[in-house]
Coordinates of C-alpha atoms in Angstrom, one line a residue:
Chain A
M15 CA 32.7 8.8 38.7
A16 CA 29.7 8.4 36.3
R17 CA 32.0 9.1 33.4
L18 CA 34.5 6.6 34.6
C19 CA 31.7 4.0 34.9
L20 CA 30.4 4.7 31.4
G21 CA 33.9 4.3 30.0
A22 CA 34.4 1.0 31.8
S23 CA 31.1 -0.4 30.9
S24 CA 31.5 0.6 27.2
A25 CA 35.0 -1.0 27.1
L26 CA 33.7 -4.1 28.7
A27 CA 30.8 -4.4 26.3
L28 CA 33.1 -3.7 23.4
I29 CA 35.3 -6.6 24.4
A30 CA 32.2 -8.8 24.8
G31 CA 31.0 -7.5 21.4
M32 CA 34.2 -8.5 19.7
G33 CA 33.9 -12.0 21.1
L34 CA 30.2 -12.3 20.2
A35 CA 30.2 -10.8 16.8
F36 CA 28.9 -13.2 14.2
A37 CA 28.1 -15.7 16.9
D38 CA 24.7 -16.8 18.1
D39 CA 25.4 -15.9 21.7
V40 CA 23.0 -13.3 23.1
R41 CA 23.9 -10.3 25.3
E42 CA 21.2 -10.3 27.9
G43 CA 20.1 -8.1 30.8
R44 CA 22.3 -5.0 31.4
A45 CA 24.9 -6.3 29.0
A46 CA 22.3 -6.0 26.2
Y47 CA 22.2 -2.2 26.6
G48 CA 24.7 0.0 24.9
D49 CA 25.7 2.9 22.7
W50 CA 27.3 3.1 19.3
H51 CA 30.7 2.2 20.8
T52 CA 29.5 -1.3 21.5
D53 CA 27.7 -2.0 18.1
A54 CA 29.1 -4.7 15.9
P55 CA 27.5 -6.7 13.1
G56 CA 26.2 -10.0 14.5
V57 CA 25.8 -8.9 18.1
M58 CA 22.6 -10.3 19.4
R59 CA 20.7 -8.6 22.3
K60 CA 17.8 -9.5 24.5
I61 CA 16.2 -7.0 26.9
T62 CA 13.3 -8.1 29.1
G63 CA 10.9 -6.4 31.4
K64 CA 13.0 -7.1 34.4
D65 CA 16.1 -5.4 32.9
I66 CA 14.5 -2.0 32.8
A67 CA 16.6 0.7 34.6
A68 CA 14.9 2.9 37.2
P69 CA 13.9 6.4 36.0
L70 CA 16.8 8.8 36.1
E71 CA 19.5 6.4 37.1
T72 CA 21.4 8.6 34.8
P73 CA 20.4 12.3 34.3
N74 CA 18.2 13.4 31.6
T75 CA 20.2 14.9 28.7
A76 CA 19.7 16.4 25.3
N77 CA 22.3 15.3 22.7
R78 CA 21.1 15.8 19.1
S79 CA 23.3 14.3 16.5
K80 CA 24.8 16.5 13.8
V81 CA 24.3 15.0 10.4
V82 CA 27.5 15.4 8.3
P83 CA 28.4 14.2 4.8
K84 CA 30.0 10.7 4.7
P85 CA 33.5 11.1 6.0
A86 CA 36.1 9.8 3.6
D87 CA 37.2 6.9 5.8
A88 CA 33.7 5.9 7.0
E89 CA 32.2 2.6 5.8
L90 CA 29.0 0.8 6.8
K91 CA 29.6 -2.6 8.3
T92 CA 27.5 -5.6 8.0
M93 CA 27.7 -9.4 8.5
P94 CA 29.8 -11.8 6.4
G95 CA 28.5 -12.5 2.9
F96 CA 26.4 -9.3 2.8
K97 CA 27.2 -6.1 0.9
V98 CA 25.7 -2.7 1.5
E99 CA 25.8 0.0 -1.2
P100 CA 23.8 3.1 -2.1
L101 CA 21.1 2.5 -4.7
A102 CA 20.0 6.1 -5.0
T103 CA 21.2 9.4 -3.7
G104 CA 19.9 13.0 -3.6
L105 CA 16.6 11.9 -2.1
T106 CA 16.3 14.7 0.6
G107 CA 14.3 13.6 3.6
A108 CA 13.8 10.0 2.4
R109 CA 11.5 8.3 4.8
V110 CA 9.1 5.5 4.1
L111 CA 9.9 2.9 1.4
R112 CA 7.4 0.6 -0.3
V113 CA 8.0 -1.6 -3.4
A114 CA 5.2 -1.8 -6.0
P115 CA 4.4 -5.2 -7.5
N116 CA 6.4 -4.3 -10.7
G117 CA 9.5 -3.6 -8.6
D118 CA 9.4 0.3 -8.6
I119 CA 10.4 1.7 -5.3
F120 CA 8.2 4.4 -3.8
V121 CA 9.8 6.7 -1.2
S122 CA 8.2 9.5 0.7
Q123 CA 10.3 12.6 1.1
S124 CA 8.4 14.1 4.0
R125 CA 10.4 17.2 5.0
P126 CA 11.1 19.7 3.6
D127 CA 10.1 18.7 0.1
G128 CA 6.7 17.2 0.8
K129 CA 6.7 14.7 -2.1
V130 CA 6.6 11.1 -3.0
S131 CA 9.2 9.8 -5.5
V132 CA 9.5 6.6 -7.5
I133 CA 12.9 5.0 -8.1
R134 CA 13.3 2.5 -11.0
A135 CA 16.4 0.5 -10.7
N136 CA 18.5 -0.9 -13.6
K137 CA 18.3 -4.5 -14.6
A138 CA 20.9 -5.6 -12.1
G139 CA 18.9 -3.8 -9.5
D140 CA 21.9 -2.2 -8.0
K141 CA 21.6 1.4 -9.2
A142 CA 18.7 3.8 -9.7
E143 CA 18.1 4.3 -13.4
T144 CA 15.2 6.8 -13.2
I145 CA 13.8 8.8 -10.3
E146 CA 10.5 10.6 -10.9
T147 CA 8.2 12.6 -8.7
F148 CA 5.0 10.7 -8.2
A149 CA 3.2 13.5 -6.3
S150 CA 4.3 16.8 -4.8
G151 CA 3.1 19.7 -2.8
L152 CA 2.1 17.4 0.1
K153 CA 2.1 18.2 3.8
D154 CA 4.4 15.7 5.5
P155 CA 3.7 12.7 3.4
Y156 CA 4.9 9.6 5.2
G157 CA 3.1 6.2 4.9
I158 CA 2.6 4.6 1.5
A159 CA 0.4 1.6 0.7
F160 CA -0.8 0.0 -2.5
Y161 CA -4.5 -1.0 -2.7
P162 CA -5.9 -3.5 -3.3
P163 CA -3.2 -5.9 -2.1
G164 CA -1.9 -8.2 -4.8
A165 CA -0.4 -7.9 -8.3
N166 CA -2.6 -5.1 -9.6
P167 CA -3.1 -2.3 -7.2
K168 CA -5.4 0.5 -8.4
W169 CA -4.5 3.2 -5.9
V170 CA -1.5 4.4 -3.9
Y171 CA -2.5 5.6 -0.5
I172 CA -0.4 8.2 1.2
G173 CA -0.6 9.1 4.9
M174 CA -0.1 12.7 5.8
E175 CA -0.2 14.5 9.1
G176 CA -3.9 15.4 8.8
K177 CA -5.3 13.0 6.3
I178 CA -5.0 9.9 4.1
V179 CA -5.3 10.5 0.4
R180 CA -5.1 8.1 -2.5
Y181 CA -3.9 8.5 -6.1
P182 CA -5.0 6.4 -9.0
Y183 CA -2.3 3.9 -10.0
K184 CA -1.7 1.4 -12.7
K185 CA 1.4 -0.8 -13.2
G186 CA 4.4 1.3 -14.2
D187 CA 3.1 4.7 -13.3
M188 CA 5.9 6.9 -12.1
K189 CA 3.7 10.0 -12.0
A190 CA 0.2 10.1 -10.5
S191 CA -2.2 10.1 -13.4
G192 CA -4.9 11.9 -11.6
A193 CA -5.7 14.1 -8.6
A194 CA -5.6 12.9 -5.0
E195 CA -8.8 11.8 -3.4
T196 CA -9.1 12.4 0.3
I197 CA -10.1 9.2 2.0
V198 CA -9.6 10.2 5.7
S199 CA -9.7 13.9 6.7
D200 CA -10.1 13.7 10.5
I201 CA -6.6 12.9 11.6
I202 CA -5.3 15.3 14.2
V203 CA -2.7 17.9 13.0
G204 CA 0.0 18.8 15.5
P205 CA 1.5 18.9 18.0
S206 CA 4.4 16.6 18.3
H207 CA 4.4 13.3 16.4
W208 CA 3.5 13.8 12.8
T209 CA 4.2 10.6 11.0
R210 CA 1.2 8.6 9.8
D211 CA 1.9 5.1 8.5
V212 CA -0.7 3.2 6.5
A213 CA -1.1 -0.5 5.8
F214 CA -3.8 -2.9 4.6
S215 CA -4.8 -6.3 5.9
P216 CA -3.9 -9.1 3.4
D217 CA -7.5 -9.5 2.4
G218 CA -7.8 -5.7 1.7
K219 CA -10.7 -5.2 4.1
V220 CA -9.0 -3.2 6.8
M221 CA -6.9 -0.1 6.5
Y222 CA -4.5 0.4 9.5
V223 CA -3.4 3.9 10.3
A224 CA -0.8 4.7 13.0
V225 CA -1.1 8.0 14.9
G226 CA 1.5 8.9 17.6
S227 CA 0.8 10.9 20.7
G228 CA 0.6 14.6 20.9
S229 CA 3.2 15.0 23.6
N230 CA 6.0 13.2 25.4
V231 CA 3.9 12.0 28.3
A232 CA 0.7 14.0 28.3
T233 CA 1.8 16.4 31.1
E234 CA -0.7 19.0 29.9
T235 CA -2.6 17.6 27.0
L236 CA -5.3 15.4 28.7
G237 CA -7.6 18.0 30.4
P238 CA -10.6 16.7 32.4
K239 CA -11.3 13.0 32.4
P240 CA -14.3 11.8 30.4
E241 CA -17.3 11.8 32.7
D242 CA -18.3 8.3 31.9
M243 CA -15.0 6.4 31.6
A244 CA -16.6 3.0 30.9
K245 CA -18.6 4.6 28.0
F246 CA -15.4 6.3 26.7
E247 CA -13.4 3.1 26.7
K248 CA -16.2 1.3 25.0
S249 CA -16.3 3.8 22.1
H250 CA -12.5 4.0 21.9
S251 CA -10.5 1.1 23.5
L252 CA -9.1 0.1 26.8
G253 CA -6.5 2.7 27.9
S254 CA -7.3 5.3 25.2
A255 CA -6.3 8.8 26.1
W256 CA -8.6 11.8 25.8
G257 CA -8.5 15.6 25.4
K258 CA -5.8 16.6 22.9
E259 CA -4.6 13.0 22.9
E260 CA -8.0 11.5 21.7
W261 CA -7.5 9.2 18.7
R262 CA -3.8 9.4 19.2
S263 CA -1.1 6.9 20.6
N264 CA -3.3 4.5 18.7
V265 CA -3.4 2.2 15.8
L266 CA -6.7 3.1 14.1
T267 CA -8.6 1.1 11.6
Y268 CA -10.9 2.3 8.8
T269 CA -12.4 0.6 5.7
P270 CA -10.3 1.2 2.6
E271 CA -12.9 3.9 1.8
G272 CA -12.0 5.7 5.0
K273 CA -15.2 4.8 6.9
D274 CA -15.9 3.2 10.3
K275 CA -13.0 4.6 12.3
K276 CA -12.1 2.5 15.3
V277 CA -9.2 2.2 17.8
Y278 CA -7.4 -1.1 17.1
A279 CA -5.0 -0.7 19.9
A280 CA -4.1 2.0 22.4
G281 CA -1.3 3.3 24.6
I282 CA 1.3 2.9 21.8
R283 CA 3.2 6.2 22.2
N284 CA 4.4 6.5 18.6
C285 CA 3.9 3.6 16.2
S286 CA 6.1 5.2 13.6
G287 CA 6.3 2.1 11.4
L288 CA 3.4 -0.3 10.7
A289 CA 3.8 -3.7 9.0
V290 CA 1.3 -6.5 8.4
Q291 CA 2.7 -10.0 8.4
Q292 CA 1.3 -11.5 5.2
E293 CA 1.2 -15.1 6.4
T294 CA -0.9 -14.3 9.5
G295 CA -2.4 -10.8 8.9
T296 CA -0.9 -9.8 12.3
V297 CA -0.2 -6.0 12.7
F298 CA 3.3 -4.9 13.9
C299 CA 4.5 -1.6 15.2
A300 CA 7.9 -0.1 15.6
T301 CA 7.4 2.2 18.6
N302 CA 9.3 5.0 20.2
E303 CA 8.8 5.1 23.9
R304 CA 8.9 8.2 26.2
D305 CA 11.8 10.7 26.8
L306 CA 13.4 12.3 29.9
L307 CA 13.9 9.3 32.1
G308 CA 17.6 8.9 31.6
D309 CA 19.9 7.0 29.2
N310 CA 18.5 3.5 29.7
T311 CA 14.8 4.0 30.5
P312 CA 12.5 3.0 29.0
P313 CA 13.2 0.6 26.1
D314 CA 11.6 1.3 22.7
Y315 CA 10.0 -1.7 21.2
V316 CA 8.9 -3.6 18.1
T317 CA 5.8 -5.7 18.6
S318 CA 2.9 -7.6 17.2
V319 CA -0.2 -5.6 18.1
K320 CA -3.2 -7.2 19.8
K321 CA -6.7 -6.0 18.8
G322 CA -7.9 -4.1 21.9
G323 CA -4.5 -4.2 23.5
F324 CA -3.3 -1.4 25.7
Y325 CA 0.5 -0.8 25.6
G326 CA 0.7 1.6 28.5
W327 CA 1.2 5.2 27.3
P328 CA 1.0 7.6 29.1
W329 CA 0.4 6.0 32.5
F330 CA 2.6 3.0 32.2
Y331 CA 5.5 1.7 30.2
L332 CA 6.4 -1.9 29.4
G333 CA 4.1 -3.6 31.8
D334 CA 3.3 -2.1 35.1
H335 CA 6.1 0.5 35.3
E336 CA 4.1 3.5 36.4
D337 CA 4.8 7.0 35.2
D338 CA 3.6 9.8 37.5
R339 CA 3.8 12.6 35.0
P340 CA 0.6 12.5 33.0
E341 CA -2.0 15.3 33.8
G342 CA -4.7 14.2 36.2
G343 CA -2.6 11.6 38.0
P344 CA -2.3 7.9 37.9
R345 CA -4.6 5.2 36.5
P346 CA -4.4 2.4 39.0
D347 CA -7.4 0.8 37.2
L348 CA -5.2 0.0 34.3
K349 CA -2.5 -1.7 36.4
G350 CA -2.1 -5.3 35.3
K351 CA -3.8 -4.6 31.9
V352 CA -0.8 -3.4 30.0
T353 CA 0.3 -5.7 27.2
M354 CA 4.0 -6.4 27.2
P355 CA 5.6 -5.8 23.7
D356 CA 7.5 -8.6 22.0
V357 CA 11.0 -7.1 21.5
L358 CA 12.4 -4.4 23.7
V359 CA 15.0 -2.3 22.1
Q360 CA 17.8 -0.2 23.6
P361 CA 16.1 2.9 25.0
H362 CA 16.1 6.0 22.7
S363 CA 17.2 4.0 19.6
A364 CA 14.0 5.3 17.8
P365 CA 12.9 2.3 15.7
L366 CA 11.0 3.9 12.9
G367 CA 10.4 1.2 10.2
I368 CA 10.0 -2.5 10.0
A369 CA 9.6 -5.1 7.3
F370 CA 9.6 -8.9 7.0
N371 CA 12.0 -10.7 4.8
P372 CA 10.0 -12.4 2.1
G373 CA 12.9 -14.6 1.1
G374 CA 14.7 -15.0 -2.2
M375 CA 18.2 -13.7 -1.4
F376 CA 19.0 -13.6 2.3
P377 CA 19.9 -16.9 4.1
K378 CA 17.0 -19.3 4.0
S379 CA 16.8 -19.5 7.8
W380 CA 16.1 -15.8 7.9
K381 CA 13.0 -16.0 5.8
G382 CA 10.1 -14.3 7.7
N383 CA 12.5 -12.5 10.0
A384 CA 11.8 -8.9 10.7
F385 CA 14.2 -6.0 10.1
A386 CA 14.0 -2.6 11.7
A387 CA 15.6 0.8 11.1
L388 CA 16.7 2.6 14.2
H389 CA 16.8 6.4 13.5
G390 CA 19.0 7.1 16.5
S391 CA 18.9 8.9 19.8
W392 CA 18.8 12.5 21.0
N393 CA 17.8 12.0 24.6
R394 CA 20.9 10.1 25.7
S395 CA 24.4 11.0 26.7
L396 CA 26.0 8.7 24.1
H397 CA 24.3 8.1 20.8
T398 CA 22.6 4.8 20.2
G399 CA 20.6 3.4 17.3
Y400 CA 21.6 4.7 13.8
K401 CA 21.6 1.1 12.5
I402 CA 19.6 -1.7 11.0
V403 CA 18.7 -4.6 13.2
R404 CA 17.4 -8.1 12.5
L405 CA 14.6 -9.5 14.7
P406 CA 14.5 -13.3 14.5
T407 CA 11.2 -15.1 14.3
K408 CA 10.0 -18.5 15.2
G409 CA 6.7 -19.7 13.8
N410 CA 5.8 -16.2 12.6
K411 CA 6.4 -14.8 16.1
L412 CA 9.3 -12.5 17.2
T413 CA 11.6 -14.2 19.6
G414 CA 12.4 -11.1 21.7
E415 CA 16.0 -10.9 20.5
Y416 CA 17.5 -8.5 18.0
Q417 CA 20.8 -8.4 16.2
D418 CA 23.0 -5.6 14.9
F419 CA 22.9 -6.0 11.1
V420 CA 24.1 -2.8 9.5
V421 CA 26.1 -0.4 11.7
G422 CA 28.6 2.4 11.2
F423 CA 26.7 5.6 10.6
T424 CA 28.2 7.3 13.7
A425 CA 31.3 9.4 13.3
G426 CA 32.5 10.1 16.8
D427 CA 30.3 11.1 19.7
E428 CA 28.7 14.1 18.0
N429 CA 28.4 13.4 14.3
V430 CA 26.5 10.9 12.2
W431 CA 26.4 10.5 8.4
G432 CA 23.1 8.7 8.1
R433 CA 19.8 8.2 10.0
P434 CA 18.0 5.0 8.9
V435 CA 14.2 5.4 8.7
D436 CA 12.6 2.5 6.8
V437 CA 13.3 -1.0 5.6
T438 CA 11.7 -2.9 2.7
F439 CA 12.6 -5.7 0.3
A440 CA 13.1 -5.5 -3.4
R441 CA 11.6 -8.1 -5.7
D442 CA 14.9 -9.9 -5.9
G443 CA 15.0 -10.3 -2.1
A444 CA 17.6 -7.6 -1.5
M445 CA 17.0 -5.3 1.4
L446 CA 16.5 -1.6 0.9
F447 CA 16.6 1.0 3.6
S448 CA 16.3 4.8 3.6
D449 CA 18.4 7.5 5.3
D450 CA 16.8 10.9 5.8
G451 CA 20.0 12.4 7.1
N452 CA 21.8 12.4 3.7
G453 CA 18.9 11.4 1.5
V454 CA 20.1 8.0 0.4
V455 CA 18.4 4.7 -0.3
Y456 CA 20.8 1.8 0.4
R457 CA 20.6 -1.8 -0.9
V458 CA 21.9 -4.8 1.0
T459 CA 22.6 -8.0 -0.9
Y460 CA 23.7 -11.4 0.1
K461 CA 25.8 -14.1 -1.6
A462 CA 26.3 -17.4 0.2
K463 CA 30.0 -18.4 0.4
Chain B
M12 CA 39.0 0.0 41.7
K13 CA 36.2 2.3 40.7
K14 CA 36.3 1.0 37.1
W15 CA 36.3 -2.5 38.4
L16 CA 33.2 -1.8 40.5
C17 CA 31.5 -0.3 37.5
A18 CA 32.3 -3.2 35.3
L19 CA 31.0 -5.6 38.0
A20 CA 27.8 -3.6 38.2
F21 CA 27.3 -3.9 34.5
V22 CA 28.1 -7.6 34.3
T23 CA 26.0 -8.7 37.2
G24 CA 23.2 -6.2 36.7
V25 CA 23.5 -5.2 40.3
A26 CA 22.7 -1.6 40.8
L27 CA 25.6 -0.2 42.8
P28 CA 25.1 3.2 44.4
I29 CA 26.8 4.9 41.4
F30 CA 23.6 4.2 39.5
A31 CA 21.6 6.0 42.2
R32 CA 19.0 8.5 41.0
A33 CA 20.7 11.6 39.8
A34 CA 19.9 14.7 41.7
E35 CA 18.5 17.1 39.2
T36 CA 18.4 20.8 40.0
L37 CA 16.7 23.4 38.0
E38 CA 20.2 24.7 37.0
S39 CA 21.2 21.3 35.6
T40 CA 17.8 20.9 33.8
V41 CA 18.2 24.3 32.2
A42 CA 21.8 23.4 31.3
T43 CA 20.5 20.6 29.1
C44 CA 19.1 23.3 26.8
W45 CA 22.6 24.3 25.9
S46 CA 23.4 21.1 24.1
C47 CA 21.2 22.3 21.2
H48 CA 21.0 26.1 21.9
G49 CA 24.8 26.4 22.4
A50 CA 27.1 26.1 25.4
A51 CA 28.0 29.8 24.8
G52 CA 24.6 30.8 23.7
L53 CA 25.2 30.3 20.0
P54 CA 23.6 27.2 18.5
S55 CA 25.7 25.3 15.9
D56 CA 22.6 24.7 13.8
S57 CA 21.1 27.9 12.4
T58 CA 17.6 26.5 12.4
I59 CA 17.7 26.4 16.2
P60 CA 17.1 29.8 17.8
I61 CA 19.4 31.8 20.0
I62 CA 17.7 31.8 23.4
W63 CA 20.3 33.3 25.7
G64 CA 19.2 36.8 26.6
Q65 CA 15.8 36.4 24.9
S66 CA 12.8 37.9 26.7
A67 CA 11.9 35.8 29.8
A68 CA 8.2 36.3 29.3
Y69 CA 8.5 35.0 25.7
I70 CA 10.6 32.0 26.7
E71 CA 8.1 31.1 29.4
K72 CA 5.2 31.4 27.0
Q73 CA 6.9 29.1 24.5
L74 CA 7.7 26.5 27.1
R75 CA 4.0 26.6 28.2
D76 CA 2.9 26.3 24.6
Y77 CA 5.1 23.4 23.9
R78 CA 3.8 21.6 27.0
S79 CA 0.1 22.2 26.1
G80 CA 0.6 21.5 22.4
E81 CA 0.0 25.1 21.2
R82 CA 3.4 25.0 19.6
S83 CA 4.7 21.8 18.0
S84 CA 8.1 20.1 18.1
Q85 CA 8.9 16.6 19.1
I86 CA 12.0 17.4 21.0
M87 CA 10.8 20.7 22.5
S88 CA 7.5 19.0 23.6
S89 CA 9.7 16.6 25.7
M90 CA 12.2 19.2 26.8
S91 CA 9.5 21.6 28.1
E92 CA 8.2 18.7 30.2
S93 CA 11.5 18.4 31.9
V94 CA 10.8 21.5 33.9
R95 CA 8.1 21.4 36.6
R96 CA 5.2 23.7 35.9
D97 CA 5.9 25.8 39.0
D98 CA 9.5 26.3 37.8
L99 CA 8.8 27.4 34.3
A100 CA 9.0 31.1 35.0
R101 CA 12.2 30.7 37.0
A102 CA 13.8 28.6 34.2
A103 CA 12.8 31.2 31.6
D104 CA 14.3 33.9 33.8
M105 CA 17.6 32.0 34.1
I106 CA 17.8 31.7 30.3
A107 CA 16.9 35.3 29.8
K108 CA 19.6 36.4 32.2
M109 CA 22.3 34.8 30.0
P110 CA 24.1 37.2 27.7
W111 CA 22.9 37.4 24.1
P112 CA 25.9 36.1 22.0
Q113 CA 28.0 38.5 20.0
S114 CA 26.8 38.8 16.5
S115 CA 29.1 37.3 13.8
S116 CA 27.6 39.5 11.1
T117 CA 29.8 42.3 9.9
M118 CA 27.5 44.1 7.5
R119 CA 24.1 45.5 8.2
E120 CA 21.6 44.8 5.4
A121 CA 19.4 47.6 4.1
A122 CA 16.1 47.8 6.0
P123 CA 13.2 46.6 3.9
D124 CA 10.1 48.9 3.8
L125 CA 8.1 46.1 5.4
I126 CA 10.1 46.2 8.6
A127 CA 7.6 48.7 10.1
S128 CA 5.1 45.9 10.3
C129 CA 7.6 44.0 12.5
Q130 CA 8.4 47.0 14.6
A131 CA 4.8 47.5 15.5
C132 CA 5.0 44.6 18.0
H133 CA 8.7 43.8 18.3
G134 CA 9.7 47.4 19.1
A135 CA 11.4 50.1 17.1
D136 CA 14.8 48.5 17.8
L137 CA 13.4 45.0 17.2
M138 CA 14.7 43.9 20.6
G139 CA 11.3 42.5 21.6
A140 CA 8.4 44.2 23.4
V141 CA 5.1 43.6 25.2
S142 CA 2.2 44.5 23.0
V143 CA -1.6 44.0 23.1
E144 CA -1.0 40.7 21.3
G145 CA 1.2 39.5 24.1
V146 CA 5.0 39.2 24.3
A147 CA 7.0 39.7 21.1
P148 CA 10.5 38.2 21.1
R149 CA 13.7 39.8 20.2
L150 CA 14.4 39.4 16.5
A151 CA 17.5 41.6 16.1
G152 CA 20.5 39.3 15.6
Q153 CA 18.5 36.1 15.5
F154 CA 19.5 33.5 12.8
A155 CA 18.0 34.2 9.4
N156 CA 17.3 30.5 8.8
Y157 CA 15.4 30.2 12.0
L158 CA 13.4 33.4 11.3
S159 CA 12.6 32.3 7.8
D160 CA 11.5 28.8 9.0
Q161 CA 9.2 30.3 11.7
M162 CA 7.7 33.0 9.4
S163 CA 6.9 30.3 6.8
A164 CA 5.5 28.0 9.5
F165 CA 3.2 30.8 10.6
A166 CA 2.1 31.5 7.0
R167 CA 1.4 27.8 6.4
N168 CA -0.4 27.4 9.8
E169 CA 2.2 24.9 10.9
R170 CA 2.9 27.2 13.8
S171 CA -0.2 28.8 15.3
N172 CA 0.6 30.2 18.7
S173 CA 0.2 33.8 17.7
K174 CA -2.8 34.9 15.6
A175 CA -1.2 38.2 14.7
M176 CA 1.8 36.5 13.3
T177 CA -0.3 34.1 11.2
S178 CA -2.3 36.8 9.5
L179 CA 0.8 39.0 9.0
M180 CA 2.9 36.3 7.6
Q181 CA 0.2 35.1 5.2
S182 CA 0.1 38.6 3.8
L183 CA 3.8 38.4 2.8
S184 CA 5.4 36.6 0.0
E185 CA 8.2 34.1 0.6
A186 CA 10.7 36.5 -0.9
E187 CA 9.6 39.3 1.3
R188 CA 9.9 37.1 4.4
A189 CA 13.4 36.0 3.4
E190 CA 14.4 39.7 2.9
I191 CA 13.1 40.5 6.4
A192 CA 14.9 37.6 7.9
K193 CA 18.2 38.5 6.3
Y194 CA 17.9 42.1 7.6
L195 CA 16.9 41.0 11.2
A196 CA 19.9 38.6 11.3
S197 CA 22.3 41.4 10.3
L198 CA 21.3 43.6 13.3

């Protein structure tokens, strides 16, 4: 019966999708949910707090995708006027992408290689001309940030599982000219979430570091509560977790020299991708919510992050939806204090990276819009994610909707031939995104008809 | 009619009884393991271990270590939480009672001299044993890729839920570890 239902709902959504593709209509409520069968370029979705399915409406499942080489008949699909092509291949484990002021493309290759590479494209910008190793022998390098902000950065900061280091940098360097200097050394190593993204405020005064939780939902990682909770929350932030989760599920701030550690926001289970909106200085997170609650619970999210905000993990999700699993029981004192994220994304999609379109190539009305890479699901009966989505903005704020932009990495219900990780924009305004499944950096261009 | 009802539920957002909370039993929870560890006990990815027929005490310890963060893996951290604490031993026992899958290897590799250091804890037949250090898993017939990954993880302190393994693996070269893994997989 459940299977029948799944089929019927997928078919229905597919029909709706065909009708809506390239239109500005929005799939809302339950109709916004879906798996890869219902993806199509142009489909707009909006999920709100009242659309969240109850825990275990569908059973918990494990369904890891198998990454295969690109099948001969497989093609990525995008919206009319856009073209998506590989820019560089052979970049095993390609994760975070950042573009240097001179146009060089930095890419972290976290696992298994543990290095950061630099891609220099040809004049047309459509093919990699040179690929060099900037730094190697690193443990899980992930976030990359140039400092100070502006045209002449002097360092490249790299976030690793246990620390933040920086390498000296001058325009055009494709290999680090000197040794790494450790800037932050007190980031927790293991267990669970290991990515550490790094970003700077536009004025260069603040360094943001994202550290995900040490477990799915802190079933056994909290231990005894702090004796003086008021004091703990004053020294950390409202809703901060303790024990093995201390300084985790946070966005942290430091000075660019790695001093003055503070919790900027708490309860963000895994802010895998950090982005700072240049116009406003607002911090944004692409966040993976918790597992094991069924196919459609709870949504992942992309959001602006409020200083001192508490986003729920582990005791709540997406507002006052309580989770009874964390060690030590519930936190009724936090009810009503959970900040609702801006854009709720299909549960288990795994948004990893976000970037804002600076303009220059994509349609003018899309300037300032955010784009996110959805790495794809494992904790869901039918795969979802594995695509790039556009998140429209109005007056520098996310509207709550998102649109399928590049789809097509799934090859049947078991296999995928790409797993998008991060998004960025080249100097000419083309979008770049990474795929750590087959080690490719793709370029998306636009030509108005 | 059923299809129509389902479609209606989806369109209207009304939760019909078909969306009722699924009844999860320990059997169904344990069965979710097979999606990665193999429906017949043989994972399709050789970096994922064979767990059918593995020692129950070892499986239970790993589940506990994933839950408490002593052993790290994003997916396993979540999956280990899907079993209630009181059910961990029973879940491990259910997995241990499944038959170890038939080996696909046809030729036994020559035993490296260093294998004696494995046998000290894992047993002369490398089928797993209880030692002073705790519970040592069965290694015979395990995937070489998985074994190599784990030995390297111990050596690099990326896996640290056995002190004995950390010090032993740090004393071996990568080539020595690979040779051992290849031999163990051929058993």
